[in-house]
Coordinates of C-alpha atoms and ligand atoms in Angstrom, one line a residue:
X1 CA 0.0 0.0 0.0
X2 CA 1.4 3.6 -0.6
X3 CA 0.7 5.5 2.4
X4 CA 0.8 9.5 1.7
X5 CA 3.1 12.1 3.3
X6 CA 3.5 15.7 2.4
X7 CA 2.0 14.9 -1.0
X8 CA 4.8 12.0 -1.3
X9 CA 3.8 8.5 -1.6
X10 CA 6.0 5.9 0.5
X11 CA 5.5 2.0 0.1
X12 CA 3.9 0.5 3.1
X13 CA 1.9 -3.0 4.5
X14 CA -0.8 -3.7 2.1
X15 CA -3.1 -4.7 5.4
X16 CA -3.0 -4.2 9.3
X17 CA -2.3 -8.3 9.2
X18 CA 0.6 -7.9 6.9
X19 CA 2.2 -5.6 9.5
X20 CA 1.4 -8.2 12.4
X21 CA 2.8 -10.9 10.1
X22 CA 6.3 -8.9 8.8
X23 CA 6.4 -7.9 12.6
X24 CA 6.3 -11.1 14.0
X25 CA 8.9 -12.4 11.3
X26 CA 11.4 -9.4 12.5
X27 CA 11.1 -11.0 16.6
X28 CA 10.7 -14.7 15.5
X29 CA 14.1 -16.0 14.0
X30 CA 17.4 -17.3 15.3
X31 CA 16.7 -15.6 18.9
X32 CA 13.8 -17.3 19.2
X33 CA 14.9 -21.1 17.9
X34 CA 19.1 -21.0 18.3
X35 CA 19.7 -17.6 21.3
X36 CA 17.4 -18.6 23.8
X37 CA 17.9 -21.8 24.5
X38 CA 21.6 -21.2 24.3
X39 CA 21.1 -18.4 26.9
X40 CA 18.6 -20.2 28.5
X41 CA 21.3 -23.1 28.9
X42 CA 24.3 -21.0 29.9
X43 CA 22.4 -18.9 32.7
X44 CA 21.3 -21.8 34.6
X45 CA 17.5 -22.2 33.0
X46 CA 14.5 -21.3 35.3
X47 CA 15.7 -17.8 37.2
X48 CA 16.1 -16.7 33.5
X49 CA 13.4 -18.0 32.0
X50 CA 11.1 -16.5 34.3
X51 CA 12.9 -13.2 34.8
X52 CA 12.7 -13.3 30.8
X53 CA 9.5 -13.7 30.7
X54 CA 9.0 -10.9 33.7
X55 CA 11.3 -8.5 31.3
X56 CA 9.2 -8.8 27.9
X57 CA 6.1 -7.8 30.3
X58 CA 7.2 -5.4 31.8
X59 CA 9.9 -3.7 29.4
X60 CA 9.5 -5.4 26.5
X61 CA 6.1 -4.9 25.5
X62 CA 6.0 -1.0 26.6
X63 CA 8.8 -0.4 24.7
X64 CA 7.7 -2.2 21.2
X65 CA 4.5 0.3 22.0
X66 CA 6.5 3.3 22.1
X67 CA 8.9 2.0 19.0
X68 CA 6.0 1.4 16.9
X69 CA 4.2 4.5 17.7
X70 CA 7.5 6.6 16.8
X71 CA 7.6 5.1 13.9
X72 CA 4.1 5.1 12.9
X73 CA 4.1 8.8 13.4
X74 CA 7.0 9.8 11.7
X75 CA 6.2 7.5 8.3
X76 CA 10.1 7.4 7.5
X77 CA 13.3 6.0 8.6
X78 CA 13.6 5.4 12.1
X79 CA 16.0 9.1 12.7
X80 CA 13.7 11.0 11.0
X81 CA 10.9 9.8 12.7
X82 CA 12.3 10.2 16.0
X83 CA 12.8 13.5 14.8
X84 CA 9.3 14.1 13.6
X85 CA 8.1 13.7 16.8
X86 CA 10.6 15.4 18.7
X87 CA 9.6 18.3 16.4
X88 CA 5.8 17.9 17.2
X89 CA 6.6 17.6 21.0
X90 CA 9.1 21.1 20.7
X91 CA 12.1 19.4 22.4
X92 CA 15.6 18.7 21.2
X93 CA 16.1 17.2 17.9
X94 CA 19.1 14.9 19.1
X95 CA 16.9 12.5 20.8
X96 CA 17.7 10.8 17.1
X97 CA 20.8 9.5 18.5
X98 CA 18.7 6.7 20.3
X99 CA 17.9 5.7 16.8
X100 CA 21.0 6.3 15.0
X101 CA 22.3 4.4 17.6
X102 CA 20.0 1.7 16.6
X103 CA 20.6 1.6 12.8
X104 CA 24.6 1.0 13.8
X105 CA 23.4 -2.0 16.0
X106 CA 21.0 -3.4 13.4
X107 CA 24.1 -3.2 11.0
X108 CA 26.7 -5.0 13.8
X109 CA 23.5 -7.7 14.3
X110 CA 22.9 -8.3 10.7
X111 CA 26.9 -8.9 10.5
X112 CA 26.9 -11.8 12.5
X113 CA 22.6 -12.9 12.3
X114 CA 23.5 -14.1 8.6
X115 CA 26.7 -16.4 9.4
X116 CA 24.3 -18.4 11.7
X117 CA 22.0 -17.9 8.8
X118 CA 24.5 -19.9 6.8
X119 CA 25.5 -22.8 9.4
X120 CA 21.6 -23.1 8.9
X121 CA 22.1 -23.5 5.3
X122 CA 24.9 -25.9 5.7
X123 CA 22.2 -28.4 7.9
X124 CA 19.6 -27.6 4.7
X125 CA 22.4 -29.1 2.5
X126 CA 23.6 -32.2 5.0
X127 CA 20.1 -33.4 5.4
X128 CA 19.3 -32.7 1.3
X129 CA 22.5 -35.0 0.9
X130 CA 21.5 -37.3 3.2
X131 CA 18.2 -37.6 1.5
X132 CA 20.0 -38.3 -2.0
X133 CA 22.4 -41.0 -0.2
X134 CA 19.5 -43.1 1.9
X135 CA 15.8 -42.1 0.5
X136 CA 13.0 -40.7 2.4
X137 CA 11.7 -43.3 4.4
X138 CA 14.6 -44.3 7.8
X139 CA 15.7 -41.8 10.5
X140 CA 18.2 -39.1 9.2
X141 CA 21.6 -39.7 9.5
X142 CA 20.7 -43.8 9.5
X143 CA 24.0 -45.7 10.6
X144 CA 26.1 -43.3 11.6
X145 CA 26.9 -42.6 15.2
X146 CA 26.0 -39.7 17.3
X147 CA 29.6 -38.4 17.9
X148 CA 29.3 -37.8 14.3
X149 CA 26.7 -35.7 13.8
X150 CA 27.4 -33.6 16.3
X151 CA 30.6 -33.0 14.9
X152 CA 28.6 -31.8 11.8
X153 CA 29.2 -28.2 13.5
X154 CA 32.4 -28.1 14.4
X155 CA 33.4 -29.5 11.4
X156 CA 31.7 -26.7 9.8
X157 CA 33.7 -23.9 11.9
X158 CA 36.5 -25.7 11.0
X159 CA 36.6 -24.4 7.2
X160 CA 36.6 -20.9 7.3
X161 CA 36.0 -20.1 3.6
X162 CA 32.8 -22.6 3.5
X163 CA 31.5 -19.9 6.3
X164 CA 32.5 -17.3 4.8
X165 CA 30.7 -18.6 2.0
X166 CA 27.4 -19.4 3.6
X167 CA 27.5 -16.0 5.2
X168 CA 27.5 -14.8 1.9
X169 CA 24.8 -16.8 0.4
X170 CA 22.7 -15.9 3.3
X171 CA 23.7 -12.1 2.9
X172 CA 22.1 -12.7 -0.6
X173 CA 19.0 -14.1 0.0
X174 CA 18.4 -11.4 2.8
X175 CA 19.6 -8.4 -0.1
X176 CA 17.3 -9.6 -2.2
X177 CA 13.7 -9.4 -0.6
X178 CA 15.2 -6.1 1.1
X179 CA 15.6 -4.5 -2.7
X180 CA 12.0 -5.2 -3.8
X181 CA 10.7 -3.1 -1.2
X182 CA 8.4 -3.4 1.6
X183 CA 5.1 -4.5 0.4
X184 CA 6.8 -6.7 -2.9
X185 CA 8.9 -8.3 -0.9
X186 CA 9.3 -7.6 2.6
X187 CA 5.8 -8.4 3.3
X188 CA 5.6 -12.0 0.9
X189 CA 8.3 -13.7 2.4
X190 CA 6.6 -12.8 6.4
X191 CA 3.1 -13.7 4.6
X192 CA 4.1 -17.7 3.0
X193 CA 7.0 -18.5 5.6
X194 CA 5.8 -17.3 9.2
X195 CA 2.1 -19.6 9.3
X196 CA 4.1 -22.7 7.8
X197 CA 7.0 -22.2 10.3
X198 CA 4.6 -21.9 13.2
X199 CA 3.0 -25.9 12.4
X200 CA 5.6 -27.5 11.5
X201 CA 7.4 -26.1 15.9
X202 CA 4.3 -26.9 17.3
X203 CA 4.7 -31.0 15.0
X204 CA 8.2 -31.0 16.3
X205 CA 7.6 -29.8 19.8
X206 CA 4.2 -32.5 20.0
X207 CA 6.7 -35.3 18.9
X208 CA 9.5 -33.9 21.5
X209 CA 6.6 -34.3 24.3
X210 CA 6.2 -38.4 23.9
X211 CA 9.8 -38.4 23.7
X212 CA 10.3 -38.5 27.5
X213 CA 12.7 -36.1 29.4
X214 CA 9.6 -33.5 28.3
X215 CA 8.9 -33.4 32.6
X216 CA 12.6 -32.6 33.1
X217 CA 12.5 -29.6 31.1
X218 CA 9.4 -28.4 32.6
X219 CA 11.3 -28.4 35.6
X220 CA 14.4 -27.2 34.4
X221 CA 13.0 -24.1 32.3
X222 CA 10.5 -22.8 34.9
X223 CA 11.5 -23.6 38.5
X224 CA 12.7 -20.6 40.0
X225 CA 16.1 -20.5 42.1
X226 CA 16.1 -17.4 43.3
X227 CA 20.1 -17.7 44.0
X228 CA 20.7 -18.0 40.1
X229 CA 18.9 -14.7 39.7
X230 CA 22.8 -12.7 39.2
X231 CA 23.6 -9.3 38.1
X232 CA 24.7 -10.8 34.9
X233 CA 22.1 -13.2 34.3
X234 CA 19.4 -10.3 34.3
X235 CA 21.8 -8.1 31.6
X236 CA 21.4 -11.6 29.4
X237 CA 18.0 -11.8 29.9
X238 CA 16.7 -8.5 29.3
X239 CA 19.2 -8.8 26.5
X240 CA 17.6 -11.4 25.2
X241 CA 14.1 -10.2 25.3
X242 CA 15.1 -6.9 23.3
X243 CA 17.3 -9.1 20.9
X244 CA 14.1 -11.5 20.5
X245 CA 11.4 -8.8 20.4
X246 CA 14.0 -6.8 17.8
X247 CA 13.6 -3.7 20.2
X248 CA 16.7 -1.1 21.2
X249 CA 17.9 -1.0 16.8
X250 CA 15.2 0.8 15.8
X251 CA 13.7 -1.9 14.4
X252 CA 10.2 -1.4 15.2
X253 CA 10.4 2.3 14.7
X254 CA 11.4 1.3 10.9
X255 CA 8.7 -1.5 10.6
X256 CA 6.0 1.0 12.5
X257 CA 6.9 4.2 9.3
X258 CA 5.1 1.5 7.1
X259 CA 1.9 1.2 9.6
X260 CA -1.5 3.1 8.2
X261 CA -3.3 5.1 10.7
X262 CA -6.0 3.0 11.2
X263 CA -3.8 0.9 13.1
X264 CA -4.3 0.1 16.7
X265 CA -0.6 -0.1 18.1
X266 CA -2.0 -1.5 21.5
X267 CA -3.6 -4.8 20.6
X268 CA -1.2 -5.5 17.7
X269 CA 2.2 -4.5 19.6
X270 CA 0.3 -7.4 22.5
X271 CA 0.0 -9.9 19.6
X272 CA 3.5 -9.7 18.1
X273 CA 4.8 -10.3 21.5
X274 CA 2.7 -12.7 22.7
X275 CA 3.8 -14.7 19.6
X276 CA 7.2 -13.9 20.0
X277 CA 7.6 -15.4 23.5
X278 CA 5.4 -18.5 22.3
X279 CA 7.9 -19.5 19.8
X280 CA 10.7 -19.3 22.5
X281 CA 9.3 -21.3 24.9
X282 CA 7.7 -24.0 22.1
X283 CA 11.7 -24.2 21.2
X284 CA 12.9 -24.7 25.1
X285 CA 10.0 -27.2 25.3
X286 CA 11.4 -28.6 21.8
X287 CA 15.1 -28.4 22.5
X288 CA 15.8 -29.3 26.1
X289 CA 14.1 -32.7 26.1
X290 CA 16.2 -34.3 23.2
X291 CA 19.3 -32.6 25.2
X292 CA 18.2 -34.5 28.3
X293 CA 17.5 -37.8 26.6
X294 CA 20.8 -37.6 24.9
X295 CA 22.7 -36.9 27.6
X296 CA 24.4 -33.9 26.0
X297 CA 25.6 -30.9 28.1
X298 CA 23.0 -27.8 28.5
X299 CA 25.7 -25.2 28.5
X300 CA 26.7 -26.2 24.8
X301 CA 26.1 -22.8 24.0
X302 CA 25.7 -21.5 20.4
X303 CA 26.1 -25.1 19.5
X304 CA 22.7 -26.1 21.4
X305 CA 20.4 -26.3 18.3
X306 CA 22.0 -27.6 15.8
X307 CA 23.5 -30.1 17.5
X308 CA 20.8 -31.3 19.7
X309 CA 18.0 -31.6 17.0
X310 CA 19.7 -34.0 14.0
X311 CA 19.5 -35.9 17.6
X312 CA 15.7 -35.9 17.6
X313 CA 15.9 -36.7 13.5
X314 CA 17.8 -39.4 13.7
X315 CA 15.7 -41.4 15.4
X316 CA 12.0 -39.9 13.8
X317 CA 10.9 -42.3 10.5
X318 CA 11.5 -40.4 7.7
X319 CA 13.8 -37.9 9.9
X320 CA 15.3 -36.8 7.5
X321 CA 12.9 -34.9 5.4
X322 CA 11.8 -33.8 8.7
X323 CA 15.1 -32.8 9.3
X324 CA 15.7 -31.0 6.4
X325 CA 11.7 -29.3 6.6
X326 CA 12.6 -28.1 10.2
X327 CA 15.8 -26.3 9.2
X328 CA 14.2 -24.8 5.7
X329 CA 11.6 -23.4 8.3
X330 CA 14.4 -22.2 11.0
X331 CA 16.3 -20.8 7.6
X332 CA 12.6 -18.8 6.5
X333 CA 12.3 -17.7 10.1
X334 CA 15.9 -16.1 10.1
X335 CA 15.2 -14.4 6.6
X336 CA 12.3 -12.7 7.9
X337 CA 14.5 -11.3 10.9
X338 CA 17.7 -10.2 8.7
X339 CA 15.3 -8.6 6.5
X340 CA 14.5 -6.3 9.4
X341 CA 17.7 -5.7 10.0
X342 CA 19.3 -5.3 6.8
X343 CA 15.9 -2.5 6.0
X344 CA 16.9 -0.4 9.0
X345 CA 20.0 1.0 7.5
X346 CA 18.4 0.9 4.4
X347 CA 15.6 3.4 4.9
X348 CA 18.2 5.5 7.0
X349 CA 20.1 5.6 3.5
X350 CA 17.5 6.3 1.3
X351 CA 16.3 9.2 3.5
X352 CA 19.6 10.5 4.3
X353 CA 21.1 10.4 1.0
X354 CA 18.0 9.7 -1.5
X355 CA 19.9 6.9 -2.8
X356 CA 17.5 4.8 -4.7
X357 CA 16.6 1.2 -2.5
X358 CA 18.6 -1.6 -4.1
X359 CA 21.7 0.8 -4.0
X360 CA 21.1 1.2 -0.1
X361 CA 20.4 -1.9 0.1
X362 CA 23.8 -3.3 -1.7
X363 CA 25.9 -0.8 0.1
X364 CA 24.6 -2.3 3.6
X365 CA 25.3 -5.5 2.7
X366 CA 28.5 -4.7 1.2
X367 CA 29.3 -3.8 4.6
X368 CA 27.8 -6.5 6.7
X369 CA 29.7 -9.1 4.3
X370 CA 33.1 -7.6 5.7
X371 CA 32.0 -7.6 9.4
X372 CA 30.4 -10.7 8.8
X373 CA 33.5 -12.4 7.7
X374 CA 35.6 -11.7 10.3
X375 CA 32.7 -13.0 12.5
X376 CA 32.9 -16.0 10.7
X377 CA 36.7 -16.2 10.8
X378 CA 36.4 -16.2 14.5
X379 CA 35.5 -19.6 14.5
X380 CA 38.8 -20.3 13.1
X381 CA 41.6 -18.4 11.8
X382 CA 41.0 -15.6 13.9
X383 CA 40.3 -17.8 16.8
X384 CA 42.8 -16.1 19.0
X385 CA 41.7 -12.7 18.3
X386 CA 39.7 -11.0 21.4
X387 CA 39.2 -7.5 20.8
X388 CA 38.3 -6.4 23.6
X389 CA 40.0 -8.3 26.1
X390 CA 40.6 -5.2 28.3
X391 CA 37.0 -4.7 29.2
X392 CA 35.9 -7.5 31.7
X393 CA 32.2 -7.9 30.0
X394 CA 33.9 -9.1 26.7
X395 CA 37.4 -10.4 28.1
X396 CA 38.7 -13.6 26.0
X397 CA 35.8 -13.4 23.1
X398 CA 36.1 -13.8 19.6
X399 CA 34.9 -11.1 17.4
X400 CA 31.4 -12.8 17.0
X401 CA 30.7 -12.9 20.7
X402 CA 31.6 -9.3 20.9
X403 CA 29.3 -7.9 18.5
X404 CA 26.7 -10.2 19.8
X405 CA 27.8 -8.7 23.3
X406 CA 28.1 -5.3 22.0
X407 CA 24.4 -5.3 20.7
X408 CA 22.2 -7.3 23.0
X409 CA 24.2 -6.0 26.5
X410 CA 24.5 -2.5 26.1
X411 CA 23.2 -0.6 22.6
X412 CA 19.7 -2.3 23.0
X413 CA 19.3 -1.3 26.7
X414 CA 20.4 1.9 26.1
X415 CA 18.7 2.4 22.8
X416 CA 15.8 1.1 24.6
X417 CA 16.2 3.2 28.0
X418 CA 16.6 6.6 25.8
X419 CA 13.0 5.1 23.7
X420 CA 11.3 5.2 27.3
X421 CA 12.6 8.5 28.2
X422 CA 11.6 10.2 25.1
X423 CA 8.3 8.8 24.7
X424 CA 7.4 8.9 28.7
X425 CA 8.9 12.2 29.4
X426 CA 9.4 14.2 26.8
X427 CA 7.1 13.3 24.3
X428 CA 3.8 15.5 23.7
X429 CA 1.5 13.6 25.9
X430 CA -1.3 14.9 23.7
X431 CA 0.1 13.2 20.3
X432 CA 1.1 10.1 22.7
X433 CA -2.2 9.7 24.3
X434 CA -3.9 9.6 20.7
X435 CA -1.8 7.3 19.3
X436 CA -0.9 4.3 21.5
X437 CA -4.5 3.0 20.9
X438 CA -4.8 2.3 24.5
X439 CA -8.0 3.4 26.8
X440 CA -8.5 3.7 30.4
X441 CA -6.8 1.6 32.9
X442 CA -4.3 -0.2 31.0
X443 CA -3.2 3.4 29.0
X444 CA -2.4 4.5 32.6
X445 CA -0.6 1.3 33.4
X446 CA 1.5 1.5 29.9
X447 CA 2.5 5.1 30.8
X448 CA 3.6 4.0 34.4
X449 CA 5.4 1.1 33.0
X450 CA 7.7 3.6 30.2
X451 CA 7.8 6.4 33.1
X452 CA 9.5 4.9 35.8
X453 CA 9.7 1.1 35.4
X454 CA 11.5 1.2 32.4
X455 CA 13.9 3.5 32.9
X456 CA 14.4 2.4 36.7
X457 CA 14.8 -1.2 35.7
X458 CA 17.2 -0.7 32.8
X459 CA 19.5 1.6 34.6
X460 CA 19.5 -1.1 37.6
X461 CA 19.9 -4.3 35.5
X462 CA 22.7 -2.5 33.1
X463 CA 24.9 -1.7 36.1
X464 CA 24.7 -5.2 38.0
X465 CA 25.3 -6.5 34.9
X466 CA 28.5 -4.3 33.8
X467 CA 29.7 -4.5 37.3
X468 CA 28.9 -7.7 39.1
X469 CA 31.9 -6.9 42.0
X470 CA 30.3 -3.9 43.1
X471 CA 27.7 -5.9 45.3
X472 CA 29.3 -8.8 46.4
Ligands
LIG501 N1 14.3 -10.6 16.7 C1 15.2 -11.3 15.8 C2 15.3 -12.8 16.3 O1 14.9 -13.1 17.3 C3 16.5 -10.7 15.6 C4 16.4 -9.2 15.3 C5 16.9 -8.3 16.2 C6 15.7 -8.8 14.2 C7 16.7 -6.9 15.9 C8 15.5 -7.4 13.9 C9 16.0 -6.5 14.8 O2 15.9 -13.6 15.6

């Protein structure tokens, strides 16, 4: 649809569902399916699944409210809008920093979002071989043993230029559907891929339930230990709920310039989350029992996903083209989410410099393919290299880990503190009020939440997490 501004027409979602369905395929992708559980895993499972849970509530879904409502006031890239309304409300123009700050984040993310994107297409290509080798109808992988499979990964970060390869390929895809615009192309890949994806986790997750280990999980992902709540384990956790919800990059602000004005931000921001979290716990509840049954180690980290499910494939009939539908849907679910972040530094461009879309586009992933590559590299040749060793947060990480770091521990809190700010403070409270699409009780409740527990909450959780010594 071409929504009008200033006499200007700008592409935008052809419907209000086509927004819900491109905004829940920016939050539901590799955070959802290969981050969480990994974080999950690492930070000792039920304190940060619940305090997770607590954060997307509480911060989380306040925040996506005020994103989207920048956004959809502004109608343009996520500076301008900020901008727009910053103008509107008479205050400082610079409060743009929180989302130019958010376009540089969506660029590091995108770097590193499209080499797991590639890892993903390197399972799509072991199970397709596997198919060719041994037919459709035994488990995937049939004969071989599971030390090997699970070496599938390693194997893979063994061979840098394959990576570097796969990152590219990814990249591709991802430049591609960001070039034919929003509603040509944007919109069709959220429209086909997210309802297919959403079956086939709820299939897996069914089959995971008879599987046993499924009451293990349970306990492991939601009993609450209230010693494991840490400083840092609430930084990862709140950092996981902005990665997953794409919040604190200006994401939302960018998807919410395409949003009509007929819109009702309330309800839709409550559905995109709801769905959001869903998928997360559907892929704990889908993950964790196969890691249980197998014996395999919960901490395994990034590693977690794809080396837990082949597990789960191996023994399914016809696993394998299981398998290989299950990582086609993960690969769908991570296009929808690097097309969000490869189209916030887009539109930034094409405002900024009026550069037509597939040039912005190209020169973005120009860039991510360099940052990318030395993500990849990380893995391997450059498996030595630790950045920024001096500061404790990222001492002894590869450069993948610290742009992951970077992004989801300190420019999305910020990013999303300074959203909370500007929208509860210093926003017009007249052009807020009419637009959040919220009425009584619960508009009051929203404003207390971005007020003062946003703000409070994200200042508290970013310096227990920085500085873990200070209260010991
Ligand atoms: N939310 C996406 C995911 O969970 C990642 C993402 C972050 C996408 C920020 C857009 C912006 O995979």
């Amino acid at each position: 649809m071409a929504l009008s501004q200033g006499g200007k027409t700008r592409d935008g979602w052809s419907s209000r569902s086509a927004f819900i369905l491109a905004a829940i395929g920016s939050a539901v992708g590799l955070g959802n399916l290969w981050r969480f559980p990994a974080e999950a895993g690492a930070n000792g499972g039920g304190a940060f699944v619940l305090f997770y849970i607590l954060c997307v509530l509480m911060i989380g879904l306040p925040i996506l409210l005020s994103e989207t409502l920048i956004g959809r006031h502004g109608q343009a890239s996520a500076p301008e809008s900020v901008r727009r309304v910053a103008k509107a409300s008479r205050v400082s123009s610079h409060w743009d920093i929180l989302a130019s700050m958010g376009v540089l984040a969506a660029f590091m993310i995108l770097s590193f979002y499209c080499v797991v994107g590639g890892w993903v297409l390197y399972y799509i290509g072991q199970f397709m071989a596997d198919i060719f080798a041994s037919g459709v109808t035994g488990g995937a992988f049939e004969g071989r043993p599971a030390e090997e499979i699970e070496a599938l990964l390693p194997n893979l970060f063994g061979n840098g230029i394959l990576m570097v390869g796969l990152n590219a390929l990814f990249l591709g895809f991802t430049l591609f559907f960001v070039a034919r615009g929003v509603s040509g192309g944007i919109e069709l890949v959220a429209k086909w891929m997210m309802p297919a994806f959403f079956i086939l986790l709820i299939a897996i997750t069914v089959y995971g339930a008879f599987g046993g280990a499924f009451s293990q999980t349970v306990s492991y992902l939601f009993t609450f230990e209230p010693e494991k709540l840490t400083g840092p384990v609430m930084l990862a956790a709140v950092g996981q709920a902005f990665f997953s919800l794409s919040l604190g990059v200006a994401g939302m602000i960018t998807y919410g310039g395409y949003v009509g004005r007929n819109v009702n931000l309330g309800s839709t921001s409550a559905i995109i989350s709801s769905a959001d979290t869903a998928v997360a716990l559907l892929a704990g509840l889908c993950i964790f029992p196969i890691v249980f049954a197998a014996g395999l180690s919960v901490a395994a980290g990034p590693g977690l996903m794809f080396q837990t499910l082949p597990h789960a494939f191996q023994e399914m009939p016809t696993g394998s083209v299981v398998g290989l539908l299950f990582f086609i849907m993960v690969g769908f679910a991570a296009l929808t989410s690097s097309v969000a972040l490869l189209e916030v530094p887009t539109a930034w461009l094409i405002d900024k410099f009026r550069f037509v879309r597939p040039v912005s586009a190209s020169i973005v992933a120009g860039g991510a393919m360099i940052l990318g590559a030395l993500a990849a590299l990380s893995f391997n040749e450059l498996a030595d290299w630790h950045p920024l060793d001096f500061i404790p947060l990222f001492a002894g990480q590869g450069f993948f880990d610290v742009l992951d770091g970077i992004t989801a521990k300190l420019l999305m809190p910020i990013g999303a503190l300074l959203t909370a700010l500007f929208i509860g403070w210093f926003a017009d409270r007249k052009l807020v009020d009419l637009e959040n699409g919220l009425g009584g009780w619960l508009h009051l409740f929203w404003l207390f939440l971005v007020r003062f527990v946003c703000p409070i909450a994200l200042i508290g959780i970013l310096v227990v997490g920085i500085f873990p010594g200070m209260f010991e």
